[in-house]
Amino acid sequence: MTPPSRPGTVLLTDYAWPDDSVERSVIERAGHTLVTGPAEPASAAAIEDLVAEHRPAGILTCWAPVTATAIGASPELRIVARLGVGLDNIAVDAATERGVWVTNVPDYCVEEVSDHAVGMVLAWTRGLAVFDREVRAGRWDPASARLRRLSTLTCGIVGLGRIGRATAAKLGAFGCRILAHDPHPPADAPGVEAVGLEELLRRSDAVILHAPLTPATHHLVGAGELALMKPGGLLVNVSRGGLVDTDAVVKALDSGHLDGAALDVLETEPHVPAALLDQPGALLTPHVAFSSDASVTELRRRAAEEVVRVLADEAPVHARNNPRGLPAGPEETR
């Protein structure tokens, strides 16, 4: 990379790993100063105070909210870089209005998230979590098994971006039928039948969400959508918690209409509703679908490199907005 036009301060708002060493190495090697906030994401007001105090030229953010107020609190700000894929914690429109780039790393965890989704489907078809709990509780009862043959099932994927296509390919290798719904379906998805959302819900044994969270997709799956699903089906969410109405999922599990809900993300995370914990058909993981030793290191390095790139007066590689009227790519799902 070319040297920066002038040294600047970069604020790392929060981080979901043990330290800031990767980010610090990239930022300081380029001649800038890294200021690190608390590891756990702080409140919007606390982030606004941090920005006002340090007046950063760049912001790196993982989960913490970067509001319009925060973006306006630093006249020097030139980029907000998401350590992840989804942009729902960043005021993108406000950044665009102020000429501030917004970036993400859209393809760092394609294999991990798709593997996680497929793993959740397999855990359901083979009863892995349920029988593990049974055996640990002292019950050895193979006659109670009511398992499924994956190759005979239909899996519906909502969102056919990079991750959705990877999930489709992996599930297709097991021999099951693959349906997909996407407002802008890609041309390169062999073996996938494109359908409307209602048809996908009606025909699928397992429904997998790979969609971004936007105002239009908030509670994309609620009571009405769950009622359309086949009795005894599975819902998988490895994208954003806000896509799903958790109360409706609990009711569908409680009634038996939904046999399983495999959720890596929750609207209330890190709080897990007690009613969901009480459901034996719920398989829950703590927003880790993106994670592996390789993916996390790649994410941290590439997000920091985008900041250095912009502070060196270069265009970012993965721009998610148009602050200068230049082309920007579409947002991908996580």
mmCIF file of C-alpha atoms in Angstrom:
data_model
loop_
_atom_site.group_PDB
_atom_site.id
_atom_site.type_symbol
_atom_site.label_atom_id
_atom_site.label_comp_id
_atom_site.label_asym_id
_atom_site.label_seq_id
_atom_site.Cartn_x
_atom_site.Cartn_y
_atom_site.Cartn_z
ATOM 1 C CA MET A 1 0.000 0.000 0.000
ATOM 2 C CA THR A 2 1.085 3.580 -0.520
ATOM 3 C CA PRO A 3 2.033 5.606 2.584
ATOM 4 C CA PRO A 4 -0.762 7.620 4.234
ATOM 5 C CA SER A 5 -1.104 11.265 3.326
ATOM 6 C CA ARG A 6 -0.899 12.104 7.070
ATOM 7 C CA PRO A 7 -1.022 10.113 10.305
ATOM 8 C CA GLY A 8 -4.475 9.689 11.801
ATOM 9 C CA THR A 9 -6.275 8.114 14.746
ATOM 10 C CA VAL A 10 -8.296 4.942 14.248
ATOM 11 C CA LEU A 11 -10.904 3.891 16.832
ATOM 12 C CA LEU A 12 -11.615 0.184 17.351
ATOM 13 C CA THR A 13 -14.989 0.341 19.086
ATOM 14 C CA ASP A 14 -15.134 -3.290 20.250
ATOM 15 C CA TYR A 15 -13.869 -6.755 19.370
ATOM 16 C CA ALA A 16 -15.016 -10.373 19.736
ATOM 17 C CA TRP A 17 -11.547 -11.895 20.207
ATOM 18 C CA PRO A 18 -8.895 -11.848 22.949
ATOM 19 C CA ASP A 19 -6.954 -8.726 21.890
ATOM 20 C CA ASP A 20 -6.426 -6.035 19.243
ATOM 21 C CA SER A 21 -3.035 -7.268 18.030
ATOM 22 C CA VAL A 22 -3.940 -7.903 14.382
ATOM 23 C CA GLU A 23 -5.700 -4.559 13.960
ATOM 24 C CA ARG A 24 -2.943 -2.715 15.804
ATOM 25 C CA SER A 25 -0.222 -4.280 13.649
ATOM 26 C CA VAL A 26 -1.900 -3.194 10.396
ATOM 27 C CA ILE A 27 -2.846 0.301 11.597
ATOM 28 C CA GLU A 28 0.442 1.182 13.314
ATOM 29 C CA ARG A 29 2.577 -0.247 10.519
ATOM 30 C CA ALA A 30 0.908 2.301 8.248
ATOM 31 C CA GLY A 31 1.848 5.139 10.614
ATOM 32 C CA HIS A 32 -1.509 5.638 12.341
ATOM 33 C CA THR A 33 -2.537 5.433 16.010
ATOM 34 C CA LEU A 34 -5.037 2.815 17.198
ATOM 35 C CA VAL A 35 -7.325 3.617 20.127
ATOM 36 C CA THR A 36 -9.263 0.644 21.458
ATOM 37 C CA GLY A 37 -12.618 0.746 23.189
ATOM 38 C CA PRO A 38 -13.989 -1.969 25.489
ATOM 39 C CA ALA A 39 -14.039 -5.537 24.169
ATOM 40 C CA GLU A 40 -17.769 -5.860 24.846
ATOM 41 C CA PRO A 41 -19.828 -3.541 22.639
ATOM 42 C CA ALA A 42 -20.690 -0.357 24.503
ATOM 43 C CA SER A 43 -23.905 1.626 24.222
ATOM 44 C CA ALA A 44 -24.533 4.035 21.369
ATOM 45 C CA ALA A 45 -23.988 6.965 23.729
ATOM 46 C CA ALA A 46 -20.665 5.567 24.942
ATOM 47 C CA ILE A 47 -19.436 5.102 21.371
ATOM 48 C CA GLU A 48 -20.517 8.649 20.541
ATOM 49 C CA ASP A 49 -18.464 9.908 23.492
ATOM 50 C CA LEU A 50 -15.415 7.905 22.358
ATOM 51 C CA VAL A 51 -15.645 9.354 18.863
ATOM 52 C CA ALA A 52 -16.053 12.892 20.186
ATOM 53 C CA GLU A 53 -13.056 12.422 22.487
ATOM 54 C CA HIS A 54 -10.617 10.916 19.962
ATOM 55 C CA ARG A 55 -11.905 12.463 16.679
ATOM 56 C CA PRO A 56 -10.785 9.445 14.641
ATOM 57 C CA ALA A 57 -10.125 9.457 10.910
ATOM 58 C CA GLY A 58 -11.248 5.833 10.810
ATOM 59 C CA ILE A 59 -13.559 3.629 12.839
ATOM 60 C CA LEU A 60 -13.347 -0.155 13.043
ATOM 61 C CA THR A 61 -16.493 -1.665 14.558
ATOM 62 C CA CYS A 62 -17.604 -5.192 15.309
ATOM 63 C CA TRP A 63 -20.975 -5.178 17.122
ATOM 64 C CA ALA A 64 -21.065 -1.693 18.658
ATOM 65 C CA PRO A 65 -23.586 0.789 17.212
ATOM 66 C CA VAL A 66 -22.078 3.577 15.117
ATOM 67 C CA THR A 67 -24.893 6.105 14.968
ATOM 68 C CA ALA A 68 -25.388 9.231 12.901
ATOM 69 C CA THR A 69 -24.360 11.225 15.987
ATOM 70 C CA ALA A 70 -21.124 9.250 16.283
ATOM 71 C CA ILE A 71 -20.360 9.749 12.608
ATOM 72 C CA GLY A 72 -20.943 13.477 12.948
ATOM 73 C CA ALA A 73 -18.782 13.762 16.087
ATOM 74 C CA SER A 74 -15.463 13.570 14.219
ATOM 75 C CA PRO A 75 -14.828 16.095 11.436
ATOM 76 C CA GLU A 76 -11.770 14.023 10.446
ATOM 77 C CA LEU A 77 -13.739 10.807 9.903
ATOM 78 C CA ARG A 78 -13.234 9.234 6.478
ATOM 79 C CA ILE A 79 -14.213 5.579 6.902
ATOM 80 C CA VAL A 80 -16.295 3.255 9.077
ATOM 81 C CA ALA A 81 -15.144 -0.316 8.514
ATOM 82 C CA ARG A 82 -17.303 -3.192 9.736
ATOM 83 C CA LEU A 83 -15.480 -6.175 11.203
ATOM 84 C CA GLY A 84 -18.062 -8.466 9.666
ATOM 85 C CA VAL A 85 -20.618 -8.495 6.872
ATOM 86 C CA GLY A 86 -23.961 -7.035 7.973
ATOM 87 C CA LEU A 87 -24.293 -3.269 8.283
ATOM 88 C CA ASP A 88 -27.278 -2.999 10.610
ATOM 89 C CA ASN A 89 -25.180 -1.451 13.415
ATOM 90 C CA ILE A 90 -23.885 1.404 11.220
ATOM 91 C CA ALA A 91 -25.790 4.539 10.138
ATOM 92 C CA VAL A 92 -24.825 4.076 6.499
ATOM 93 C CA ASP A 93 -27.002 6.909 5.143
ATOM 94 C CA ALA A 94 -25.499 9.390 7.599
ATOM 95 C CA ALA A 95 -22.008 8.313 6.601
ATOM 96 C CA THR A 96 -22.826 8.753 2.931
ATOM 97 C CA GLU A 97 -24.208 12.230 3.516
ATOM 98 C CA ARG A 98 -20.962 13.239 5.254
ATOM 99 C CA GLY A 99 -18.728 11.746 2.565
ATOM 100 C CA VAL A 100 -17.592 8.878 4.793
ATOM 101 C CA TRP A 101 -16.909 5.453 3.305
ATOM 102 C CA VAL A 102 -18.575 2.378 4.821
ATOM 103 C CA THR A 103 -16.935 -0.982 4.177
ATOM 104 C CA ASN A 104 -17.318 -4.589 5.213
ATOM 105 C CA VAL A 105 -15.597 -7.908 4.524
ATOM 106 C CA PRO A 106 -18.294 -9.769 2.600
ATOM 107 C CA ASP A 107 -16.568 -13.060 1.856
ATOM 108 C CA TYR A 108 -14.333 -13.946 4.807
ATOM 109 C CA CYS A 109 -16.623 -16.538 6.423
ATOM 110 C CA VAL A 110 -18.504 -18.104 3.519
ATOM 111 C CA GLU A 111 -17.300 -21.617 4.306
ATOM 112 C CA GLU A 112 -17.749 -21.291 8.069
ATOM 113 C CA VAL A 113 -21.336 -19.986 8.008
ATOM 114 C CA SER A 114 -22.461 -22.430 5.340
ATOM 115 C CA ASP A 115 -20.783 -25.285 7.258
ATOM 116 C CA HIS A 116 -22.602 -24.162 10.410
ATOM 117 C CA ALA A 117 -25.965 -24.149 8.616
ATOM 118 C CA VAL A 118 -25.380 -27.613 7.166
ATOM 119 C CA GLY A 119 -24.172 -28.848 10.558
ATOM 120 C CA MET A 120 -27.403 -27.649 12.156
ATOM 121 C CA VAL A 121 -29.468 -29.463 9.534
ATOM 122 C CA LEU A 122 -27.478 -32.654 10.128
ATOM 123 C CA ALA A 123 -27.806 -32.297 13.899
ATOM 124 C CA TRP A 124 -31.577 -32.183 13.396
ATOM 125 C CA THR A 125 -31.911 -35.042 10.896
ATOM 126 C CA ARG A 126 -29.657 -37.303 12.997
ATOM 127 C CA GLY A 127 -30.816 -36.170 16.444
ATOM 128 C CA LEU A 128 -27.277 -35.377 17.585
ATOM 129 C CA ALA A 129 -27.998 -32.742 20.228
ATOM 130 C CA VAL A 130 -31.133 -34.469 21.514
ATOM 131 C CA PHE A 131 -29.490 -37.849 21.964
ATOM 132 C CA ASP A 132 -26.363 -36.336 23.496
ATOM 133 C CA ARG A 133 -28.566 -34.766 26.163
ATOM 134 C CA GLU A 134 -30.458 -38.036 26.643
ATOM 135 C CA VAL A 135 -27.338 -40.144 27.116
ATOM 136 C CA ARG A 136 -25.778 -37.638 29.515
ATOM 137 C CA ALA A 137 -29.012 -37.760 31.532
ATOM 138 C CA GLY A 138 -28.624 -41.549 31.881
ATOM 139 C CA ARG A 139 -31.138 -42.573 29.221
ATOM 140 C CA TRP A 140 -29.981 -45.082 26.581
ATOM 141 C CA ASP A 141 -33.007 -45.608 24.360
ATOM 142 C CA PRO A 142 -32.210 -46.203 20.667
ATOM 143 C CA ALA A 143 -35.789 -47.372 20.084
ATOM 144 C CA SER A 144 -36.984 -43.801 20.647
ATOM 145 C CA ALA A 145 -35.170 -42.563 17.511
ATOM 146 C CA ARG A 146 -37.332 -40.774 14.961
ATOM 147 C CA LEU A 147 -34.629 -39.757 12.522
ATOM 148 C CA ARG A 148 -34.704 -38.513 8.936
ATOM 149 C CA ARG A 149 -32.944 -39.332 5.683
ATOM 150 C CA LEU A 150 -31.556 -36.018 4.425
ATOM 151 C CA SER A 151 -31.493 -37.096 0.772
ATOM 152 C CA THR A 152 -35.308 -37.375 0.789
ATOM 153 C CA LEU A 153 -35.910 -33.891 2.182
ATOM 154 C CA THR A 154 -36.426 -30.469 0.640
ATOM 155 C CA CYS A 155 -34.293 -27.620 1.988
ATOM 156 C CA GLY A 156 -35.303 -24.013 1.348
ATOM 157 C CA ILE A 157 -32.675 -21.270 1.437
ATOM 158 C CA VAL A 158 -33.761 -17.654 1.908
ATOM 159 C CA GLY A 159 -30.993 -15.454 0.500
ATOM 160 C CA LEU A 160 -28.792 -16.769 -2.283
ATOM 161 C CA GLY A 161 -25.673 -14.668 -1.914
ATOM 162 C CA ARG A 162 -22.202 -16.123 -1.488
ATOM 163 C CA ILE A 163 -23.093 -18.010 1.682
ATOM 164 C CA GLY A 164 -26.482 -19.161 0.456
ATOM 165 C CA ARG A 165 -24.942 -20.581 -2.717
ATOM 166 C CA ALA A 166 -22.293 -22.405 -0.670
ATOM 167 C CA THR A 167 -24.975 -23.896 1.579
ATOM 168 C CA ALA A 168 -26.986 -24.957 -1.458
ATOM 169 C CA ALA A 169 -23.982 -26.726 -2.987
ATOM 170 C CA LYS A 170 -23.146 -28.548 0.249
ATOM 171 C CA LEU A 171 -26.708 -29.669 0.930
ATOM 172 C CA GLY A 172 -27.124 -30.622 -2.715
ATOM 173 C CA ALA A 173 -24.228 -33.040 -2.327
ATOM 174 C CA PHE A 174 -26.355 -34.977 0.180
ATOM 175 C CA GLY A 175 -28.982 -35.461 -2.520
ATOM 176 C CA CYS A 176 -31.784 -33.322 -1.133
ATOM 177 C CA ARG A 177 -33.930 -30.983 -3.217
ATOM 178 C CA ILE A 178 -32.895 -27.328 -2.936
ATOM 179 C CA LEU A 179 -35.319 -24.414 -3.191
ATOM 180 C CA ALA A 180 -34.237 -20.790 -2.892
ATOM 181 C CA HIS A 181 -35.808 -17.380 -2.595
ATOM 182 C CA ASP A 182 -33.899 -14.186 -3.337
ATOM 183 C CA PRO A 183 -35.135 -10.814 -4.653
ATOM 184 C CA HIS A 184 -32.157 -10.829 -7.038
ATOM 185 C CA PRO A 185 -31.395 -14.484 -7.768
ATOM 186 C CA PRO A 186 -27.959 -15.178 -9.267
ATOM 187 C CA ALA A 187 -27.599 -16.897 -12.614
ATOM 188 C CA ASP A 188 -24.944 -19.332 -11.362
ATOM 189 C CA ALA A 189 -26.822 -21.586 -8.929
ATOM 190 C CA PRO A 190 -27.002 -25.046 -10.518
ATOM 191 C CA GLY A 191 -29.377 -27.521 -8.933
ATOM 192 C CA VAL A 192 -31.381 -24.791 -7.201
ATOM 193 C CA GLU A 193 -35.052 -24.101 -7.943
ATOM 194 C CA ALA A 194 -35.961 -20.429 -7.522
ATOM 195 C CA VAL A 195 -39.391 -19.905 -5.935
ATOM 196 C CA GLY A 196 -41.366 -17.291 -4.047
ATOM 197 C CA LEU A 197 -41.077 -17.103 -0.270
ATOM 198 C CA GLU A 198 -44.515 -18.565 0.444
ATOM 199 C CA GLU A 199 -43.912 -21.510 -1.881
ATOM 200 C CA LEU A 200 -40.521 -22.118 -0.284
ATOM 201 C CA LEU A 201 -42.068 -22.171 3.186
ATOM 202 C CA ARG A 202 -44.863 -24.543 2.130
ATOM 203 C CA ARG A 203 -42.595 -27.034 0.361
ATOM 204 C CA SER A 204 -39.492 -27.116 2.557
ATOM 205 C CA ASP A 205 -38.743 -29.548 5.370
ATOM 206 C CA ALA A 206 -35.917 -27.265 6.538
ATOM 207 C CA VAL A 207 -35.827 -23.486 6.008
ATOM 208 C CA ILE A 208 -32.416 -21.777 6.249
ATOM 209 C CA LEU A 209 -32.044 -18.004 6.524
ATOM 210 C CA HIS A 210 -29.078 -16.344 4.806
ATOM 211 C CA ALA A 211 -30.594 -12.868 4.398
ATOM 212 C CA PRO A 212 -29.372 -9.445 5.570
ATOM 213 C CA LEU A 213 -31.292 -7.570 8.256
ATOM 214 C CA THR A 214 -32.957 -4.469 6.827
ATOM 215 C CA PRO A 215 -36.229 -2.710 7.668
ATOM 216 C CA ALA A 216 -37.866 -4.827 4.954
ATOM 217 C CA THR A 217 -36.596 -8.127 6.392
ATOM 218 C CA HIS A 218 -37.226 -7.455 10.086
ATOM 219 C CA HIS A 219 -39.300 -10.406 11.376
ATOM 220 C CA LEU A 220 -39.237 -11.919 7.913
ATOM 221 C CA VAL A 221 -40.289 -15.132 9.646
ATOM 222 C CA GLY A 222 -43.121 -14.629 12.093
ATOM 223 C CA ALA A 223 -46.245 -16.507 13.142
ATOM 224 C CA GLY A 224 -47.804 -16.358 9.683
ATOM 225 C CA GLU A 225 -44.697 -17.647 7.924
ATOM 226 C CA LEU A 226 -44.177 -20.426 10.465
ATOM 227 C CA ALA A 227 -47.791 -21.521 9.968
ATOM 228 C CA LEU A 228 -47.055 -21.984 6.257
ATOM 229 C CA MET A 229 -44.219 -24.411 6.984
ATOM 230 C CA LYS A 230 -44.757 -28.165 6.945
ATOM 231 C CA PRO A 231 -45.661 -29.643 10.334
ATOM 232 C CA GLY A 232 -42.540 -31.043 11.967
ATOM 233 C CA GLY A 233 -40.089 -28.848 10.058
ATOM 234 C CA LEU A 234 -36.849 -27.096 10.989
ATOM 235 C CA LEU A 235 -35.969 -23.397 10.975
ATOM 236 C CA VAL A 236 -32.266 -22.417 10.793
ATOM 237 C CA ASN A 237 -31.048 -18.847 11.306
ATOM 238 C CA VAL A 238 -27.340 -18.088 10.928
ATOM 239 C CA SER A 239 -27.770 -14.495 9.703
ATOM 240 C CA ARG A 240 -29.321 -11.925 12.059
ATOM 241 C CA GLY A 241 -31.625 -12.440 15.019
ATOM 242 C CA GLY A 242 -34.020 -9.729 13.888
ATOM 243 C CA LEU A 243 -35.072 -11.806 10.882
ATOM 244 C CA VAL A 244 -37.089 -14.030 13.210
ATOM 245 C CA ASP A 245 -39.904 -13.356 15.678
ATOM 246 C CA THR A 246 -38.572 -15.396 18.613
ATOM 247 C CA ASP A 247 -41.898 -15.445 20.472
ATOM 248 C CA ALA A 248 -43.556 -16.935 17.395
ATOM 249 C CA VAL A 249 -40.830 -19.585 17.163
ATOM 250 C CA VAL A 250 -41.334 -20.549 20.823
ATOM 251 C CA LYS A 251 -45.081 -20.908 20.253
ATOM 252 C CA ALA A 252 -44.542 -22.987 17.107
ATOM 253 C CA LEU A 253 -42.151 -25.291 18.986
ATOM 254 C CA ASP A 254 -44.469 -25.491 21.977
ATOM 255 C CA SER A 255 -47.415 -26.498 19.789
ATOM 256 C CA GLY A 256 -45.364 -29.106 17.941
ATOM 257 C CA HIS A 257 -45.925 -27.484 14.544
ATOM 258 C CA LEU A 258 -42.207 -26.727 14.376
ATOM 259 C CA ASP A 259 -40.015 -29.669 15.345
ATOM 260 C CA GLY A 260 -36.739 -27.775 15.527
ATOM 261 C CA ALA A 261 -35.269 -24.273 15.589
ATOM 262 C CA ALA A 262 -31.502 -24.037 15.123
ATOM 263 C CA LEU A 263 -30.478 -20.482 15.955
ATOM 264 C CA ASP A 264 -26.978 -19.022 15.983
ATOM 265 C CA VAL A 265 -28.354 -15.490 16.362
ATOM 266 C CA LEU A 266 -31.068 -13.925 18.493
ATOM 267 C CA GLU A 267 -32.777 -10.553 18.439
ATOM 268 C CA THR A 268 -32.090 -10.213 22.170
ATOM 269 C CA GLU A 269 -28.534 -11.599 22.201
ATOM 270 C CA PRO A 270 -26.668 -12.145 24.408
ATOM 271 C CA HIS A 271 -29.852 -12.582 26.463
ATOM 272 C CA VAL A 272 -31.599 -15.866 25.687
ATOM 273 C CA PRO A 273 -35.312 -15.934 26.572
ATOM 274 C CA ALA A 274 -36.121 -18.543 29.213
ATOM 275 C CA ALA A 275 -39.054 -19.783 27.134
ATOM 276 C CA LEU A 276 -36.643 -20.612 24.299
ATOM 277 C CA LEU A 277 -34.195 -22.363 26.637
ATOM 278 C CA ASP A 278 -37.052 -24.557 27.840
ATOM 279 C CA GLN A 279 -37.723 -25.890 24.340
ATOM 280 C CA PRO A 280 -36.069 -29.290 23.710
ATOM 281 C CA GLY A 281 -36.333 -28.676 19.963
ATOM 282 C CA ALA A 282 -34.172 -25.534 20.147
ATOM 283 C CA LEU A 283 -30.506 -25.888 19.140
ATOM 284 C CA LEU A 284 -28.681 -22.701 20.174
ATOM 285 C CA THR A 285 -25.154 -21.443 19.508
ATOM 286 C CA PRO A 286 -23.768 -18.015 20.594
ATOM 287 C CA HIS A 287 -23.350 -16.177 17.255
ATOM 288 C CA VAL A 288 -20.276 -18.173 16.278
ATOM 289 C CA ALA A 289 -21.200 -19.380 12.776
ATOM 290 C CA PHE A 290 -18.666 -16.956 11.282
ATOM 291 C CA SER A 291 -15.828 -18.122 13.474
ATOM 292 C CA SER A 292 -12.725 -20.195 12.812
ATOM 293 C CA ASP A 293 -9.053 -19.491 13.452
ATOM 294 C CA ALA A 294 -8.581 -18.699 9.746
ATOM 295 C CA SER A 295 -11.737 -16.631 9.204
ATOM 296 C CA VAL A 296 -11.294 -14.359 12.237
ATOM 297 C CA THR A 297 -7.679 -13.545 11.408
ATOM 298 C CA GLU A 298 -8.610 -12.814 7.802
ATOM 299 C CA LEU A 299 -11.517 -10.617 8.884
ATOM 300 C CA ARG A 300 -9.427 -8.494 11.229
ATOM 301 C CA ARG A 301 -6.599 -7.995 8.781
ATOM 302 C CA ARG A 302 -8.795 -7.133 5.801
ATOM 303 C CA ALA A 303 -11.020 -4.708 7.717
ATOM 304 C CA ALA A 304 -7.969 -2.849 9.037
ATOM 305 C CA GLU A 305 -6.425 -2.776 5.568
ATOM 306 C CA GLU A 306 -9.532 -1.034 4.233
ATOM 307 C CA VAL A 307 -9.020 1.738 6.805
ATOM 308 C CA VAL A 308 -5.357 2.134 5.833
ATOM 309 C CA ARG A 309 -6.311 2.151 2.171
ATOM 310 C CA VAL A 310 -8.815 4.995 2.580
ATOM 311 C CA LEU A 311 -6.474 7.028 4.804
ATOM 312 C CA ALA A 312 -3.888 6.715 2.029
ATOM 313 C CA ASP A 313 -6.389 8.391 -0.325
ATOM 314 C CA GLU A 314 -7.228 5.144 -2.120
ATOM 315 C CA ALA A 315 -10.720 3.795 -2.802
ATOM 316 C CA PRO A 316 -11.754 0.863 -0.602
ATOM 317 C CA VAL A 317 -12.082 -2.600 -2.107
ATOM 318 C CA HIS A 318 -15.460 -3.418 -0.546
ATOM 319 C CA ALA A 319 -17.364 -0.136 -0.402
ATOM 320 C CA ARG A 320 -20.960 -0.448 0.764
ATOM 321 C CA ASN A 321 -21.981 3.122 -0.004
ATOM 322 C CA ASN A 322 -21.418 5.929 -2.502
ATOM 323 C CA PRO A 323 -20.033 8.943 -0.604
ATOM 324 C CA ARG A 324 -18.308 10.282 -3.723
ATOM 325 C CA GLY A 325 -20.666 9.064 -6.418
ATOM 326 C CA LEU A 326 -18.440 6.077 -7.233
ATOM 327 C CA PRO A 327 -19.729 2.541 -7.894
ATOM 328 C CA ALA A 328 -20.368 0.450 -4.789
ATOM 329 C CA GLY A 329 -21.192 -3.233 -4.562
ATOM 330 C CA PRO A 330 -24.395 -4.632 -3.039
ATOM 331 C CA GLU A 331 -24.474 -5.707 0.574
ATOM 332 C CA GLU A 332 -23.991 -9.435 1.048
ATOM 333 C CA THR A 333 -25.568 -11.544 3.771
ATOM 334 C CA ARG A 334 -23.484 -12.847 6.755
#
